[in-house]
Amino acid sequence: DFQSVIGEEAKVQLREAEGRLPDAAVACIGGGSNAMGLFHPFLDDTSVRLIGVEAGGHGIETGEHAASLTGGRPGVLHG
């Protein structure tokens, strides 16, 4: 629930500012908490596209990127 605060606030502010939900919600992925925090309040809103993006850096093939899902491998994170 804690991570969803950002999405709940975004949903409220967008309704106040635009009078409707957004067409899409875009968030960076990799660790997951940022994206899930934004996406969670919109899960039941089928009109809102949920788009996750990764940092491509200098390109996936260069190894100089932060695309942990596309260019990563199974392992241990934070411990």
mmCIF file with all atom_site columns, C-alpha atoms in Angstrom:
data_model
loop_
_atom_site.group_PDB
_atom_site.id
_atom_site.type_symbol
_atom_site.label_atom_id
_atom_site.label_alt_id
_atom_site.label_comp_id
_atom_site.label_asym_id
_atom_site.label_entity_id
_atom_site.label_seq_id
_atom_site.pdbx_PDB_ins_code
_atom_site.Cartn_x
_atom_site.Cartn_y
_atom_site.Cartn_z
_atom_site.occupancy
_atom_site.B_iso_or_equiv
_atom_site.pdbx_formal_charge
_atom_site.auth_seq_id
_atom_site.auth_comp_id
_atom_site.auth_asym_id
_atom_site.auth_atom_id
_atom_site.pdbx_PDB_model_num
ATOM 1  C CA . ASP A 1 1  ? 0.000   0.000   0.000   1.00 0.00 ? 1  ASP A CA 1
ATOM 2  C CA . PHE A 1 2  ? 2.835   2.418   0.809   1.00 0.00 ? 2  PHE A CA 1
ATOM 3  C CA . GLN A 1 3  ? 4.229   2.401   -2.736  1.00 0.00 ? 3  GLN A CA 1
ATOM 4  C CA . SER A 1 4  ? 0.797   3.090   -4.235  1.00 0.00 ? 4  SER A CA 1
ATOM 5  C CA . VAL A 1 5  ? 0.656   6.595   -2.706  1.00 0.00 ? 5  VAL A CA 1
ATOM 6  C CA . ILE A 1 6  ? 2.295   8.110   -5.814  1.00 0.00 ? 6  ILE A CA 1
ATOM 7  C CA . GLY A 1 7  ? -0.281  6.513   -8.117  1.00 0.00 ? 7  GLY A CA 1
ATOM 8  C CA . GLU A 1 8  ? -3.205  7.475   -5.908  1.00 0.00 ? 8  GLU A CA 1
ATOM 9  C CA . GLU A 1 9  ? -1.994  11.077  -5.811  1.00 0.00 ? 9  GLU A CA 1
ATOM 10 C CA . ALA A 1 10 ? -1.404  11.131  -9.579  1.00 0.00 ? 10 ALA A CA 1
ATOM 11 C CA . LYS A 1 11 ? -4.919  9.807   -10.181 1.00 0.00 ? 11 LYS A CA 1
ATOM 12 C CA . VAL A 1 12 ? -6.506  12.464  -7.947  1.00 0.00 ? 12 VAL A CA 1
ATOM 13 C CA . GLN A 1 13 ? -4.459  15.322  -9.409  1.00 0.00 ? 13 GLN A CA 1
ATOM 14 C CA . LEU A 1 14 ? -5.121  14.284  -13.016 1.00 0.00 ? 14 LEU A CA 1
ATOM 15 C CA . ARG A 1 15 ? -8.862  14.090  -12.399 1.00 0.00 ? 15 ARG A CA 1
ATOM 16 C CA . GLU A 1 16 ? -8.778  17.556  -10.801 1.00 0.00 ? 16 GLU A CA 1
ATOM 17 C CA . ALA A 1 17 ? -6.617  19.106  -13.546 1.00 0.00 ? 17 ALA A CA 1
ATOM 18 C CA . GLU A 1 18 ? -8.061  17.375  -16.622 1.00 0.00 ? 18 GLU A CA 1
ATOM 19 C CA . GLY A 1 19 ? -11.415 16.032  -15.459 1.00 0.00 ? 19 GLY A CA 1
ATOM 20 C CA . ARG A 1 20 ? -10.520 12.534  -16.630 1.00 0.00 ? 20 ARG A CA 1
ATOM 21 C CA . LEU A 1 21 ? -8.028  9.723   -16.273 1.00 0.00 ? 21 LEU A CA 1
ATOM 22 C CA . PRO A 1 22 ? -4.844  9.739   -18.359 1.00 0.00 ? 22 PRO A CA 1
ATOM 23 C CA . ASP A 1 23 ? -4.558  7.776   -21.588 1.00 0.00 ? 23 ASP A CA 1
ATOM 24 C CA . ALA A 1 24 ? -1.396  6.142   -20.225 1.00 0.00 ? 24 ALA A CA 1
ATOM 25 C CA . ALA A 1 25 ? 0.787   5.915   -17.142 1.00 0.00 ? 25 ALA A CA 1
ATOM 26 C CA . VAL A 1 26 ? 4.526   5.597   -17.842 1.00 0.00 ? 26 VAL A CA 1
ATOM 27 C CA . ALA A 1 27 ? 7.068   4.532   -15.218 1.00 0.00 ? 27 ALA A CA 1
ATOM 28 C CA . CYS A 1 28 ? 10.633  3.256   -15.140 1.00 0.00 ? 28 CYS A CA 1
ATOM 29 C CA . ILE A 1 29 ? 11.043  -0.411  -14.281 1.00 0.00 ? 29 ILE A CA 1
ATOM 30 C CA . GLY A 1 30 ? 13.957  -2.404  -12.987 1.00 0.00 ? 30 GLY A CA 1
ATOM 31 C CA . GLY A 1 31 ? 13.482  -2.506  -9.231  1.00 0.00 ? 31 GLY A CA 1
ATOM 32 C CA . GLY A 1 32 ? 9.711   -2.489  -9.593  1.00 0.00 ? 32 GLY A CA 1
ATOM 33 C CA . SER A 1 33 ? 8.542   -0.309  -6.720  1.00 0.00 ? 33 SER A CA 1
ATOM 34 C CA . ASN A 1 34 ? 8.345   2.892   -8.772  1.00 0.00 ? 34 ASN A CA 1
ATOM 35 C CA . ALA A 1 35 ? 6.278   1.310   -11.521 1.00 0.00 ? 35 ALA A CA 1
ATOM 36 C CA . MET A 1 36 ? 3.995   -0.651  -9.202  1.00 0.00 ? 36 MET A CA 1
ATOM 37 C CA . GLY A 1 37 ? 3.475   2.423   -7.041  1.00 0.00 ? 37 GLY A CA 1
ATOM 38 C CA . LEU A 1 38 ? 2.214   4.348   -10.061 1.00 0.00 ? 38 LEU A CA 1
ATOM 39 C CA . PHE A 1 39 ? 0.397   1.479   -11.792 1.00 0.00 ? 39 PHE A CA 1
ATOM 40 C CA . HIS A 1 40 ? -1.478  -0.091  -8.854  1.00 0.00 ? 40 HIS A CA 1
ATOM 41 C CA . PRO A 1 41 ? -4.289  2.498   -8.558  1.00 0.00 ? 41 PRO A CA 1
ATOM 42 C CA . PHE A 1 42 ? -4.921  2.211   -12.322 1.00 0.00 ? 42 PHE A CA 1
ATOM 43 C CA . LEU A 1 43 ? -5.090  -1.606  -12.559 1.00 0.00 ? 43 LEU A CA 1
ATOM 44 C CA . ASP A 1 44 ? -8.887  -1.690  -12.811 1.00 0.00 ? 44 ASP A CA 1
ATOM 45 C CA . ASP A 1 45 ? -9.026  1.263   -15.236 1.00 0.00 ? 45 ASP A CA 1
ATOM 46 C CA . THR A 1 46 ? -8.852  -0.563  -18.566 1.00 0.00 ? 46 THR A CA 1
ATOM 47 C CA . SER A 1 47 ? -8.799  2.721   -20.499 1.00 0.00 ? 47 SER A CA 1
ATOM 48 C CA . VAL A 1 48 ? -5.376  3.589   -19.020 1.00 0.00 ? 48 VAL A CA 1
ATOM 49 C CA . ARG A 1 49 ? -2.382  1.952   -20.730 1.00 0.00 ? 49 ARG A CA 1
ATOM 50 C CA . LEU A 1 50 ? 0.370   0.992   -18.276 1.00 0.00 ? 50 LEU A CA 1
ATOM 51 C CA . ILE A 1 51 ? 3.797   1.366   -19.882 1.00 0.00 ? 51 ILE A CA 1
ATOM 52 C CA . GLY A 1 52 ? 7.073   0.326   -18.249 1.00 0.00 ? 52 GLY A CA 1
ATOM 53 C CA . VAL A 1 53 ? 10.364  1.610   -19.652 1.00 0.00 ? 53 VAL A CA 1
ATOM 54 C CA . GLU A 1 54 ? 14.020  0.823   -18.954 1.00 0.00 ? 54 GLU A CA 1
ATOM 55 C CA . ALA A 1 55 ? 17.046  3.071   -19.220 1.00 0.00 ? 55 ALA A CA 1
ATOM 56 C CA . GLY A 1 56 ? 18.796  2.086   -22.459 1.00 0.00 ? 56 GLY A CA 1
ATOM 57 C CA . GLY A 1 57 ? 21.939  4.138   -21.825 1.00 0.00 ? 57 GLY A CA 1
ATOM 58 C CA . HIS A 1 58 ? 24.330  3.755   -24.742 1.00 0.00 ? 58 HIS A CA 1
ATOM 59 C CA . GLY A 1 59 ? 22.385  0.743   -26.067 1.00 0.00 ? 59 GLY A CA 1
ATOM 60 C CA . ILE A 1 60 ? 21.596  -2.736  -24.796 1.00 0.00 ? 60 ILE A CA 1
ATOM 61 C CA . GLU A 1 61 ? 24.395  -4.301  -26.843 1.00 0.00 ? 61 GLU A CA 1
ATOM 62 C CA . THR A 1 62 ? 27.054  -2.012  -25.289 1.00 0.00 ? 62 THR A CA 1
ATOM 63 C CA . GLY A 1 63 ? 26.632  -3.197  -21.715 1.00 0.00 ? 63 GLY A CA 1
ATOM 64 C CA . GLU A 1 64 ? 26.453  0.497   -20.736 1.00 0.00 ? 64 GLU A CA 1
ATOM 65 C CA . HIS A 1 65 ? 22.813  0.652   -19.709 1.00 0.00 ? 65 HIS A CA 1
ATOM 66 C CA . ALA A 1 66 ? 20.512  0.239   -16.715 1.00 0.00 ? 66 ALA A CA 1
ATOM 67 C CA . ALA A 1 67 ? 18.068  -2.120  -18.443 1.00 0.00 ? 67 ALA A CA 1
ATOM 68 C CA . SER A 1 68 ? 18.046  -4.844  -15.803 1.00 0.00 ? 68 SER A CA 1
ATOM 69 C CA . LEU A 1 69 ? 15.164  -6.785  -17.354 1.00 0.00 ? 69 LEU A CA 1
ATOM 70 C CA . THR A 1 70 ? 16.243  -6.664  -20.999 1.00 0.00 ? 70 THR A CA 1
ATOM 71 C CA . GLY A 1 71 ? 19.994  -6.859  -20.451 1.00 0.00 ? 71 GLY A CA 1
ATOM 72 C CA . GLY A 1 72 ? 20.225  -8.396  -16.997 1.00 0.00 ? 72 GLY A CA 1
ATOM 73 C CA . ARG A 1 73 ? 20.555  -11.943 -15.738 1.00 0.00 ? 73 ARG A CA 1
ATOM 74 C CA . PRO A 1 74 ? 19.170  -13.860 -12.749 1.00 0.00 ? 74 PRO A CA 1
ATOM 75 C CA . GLY A 1 75 ? 20.966  -13.058 -9.531  1.00 0.00 ? 75 GLY A CA 1
ATOM 76 C CA . VAL A 1 76 ? 20.691  -11.545 -6.069  1.00 0.00 ? 76 VAL A CA 1
ATOM 77 C CA . LEU A 1 77 ? 19.764  -7.900  -5.568  1.00 0.00 ? 77 LEU A CA 1
ATOM 78 C CA . HIS A 1 78 ? 20.409  -6.085  -2.280  1.00 0.00 ? 78 HIS A CA 1
ATOM 79 C CA . GLY A 1 79 ? 21.816  -8.984  -0.306  1.00 0.00 ? 79 GLY A CA 1
#
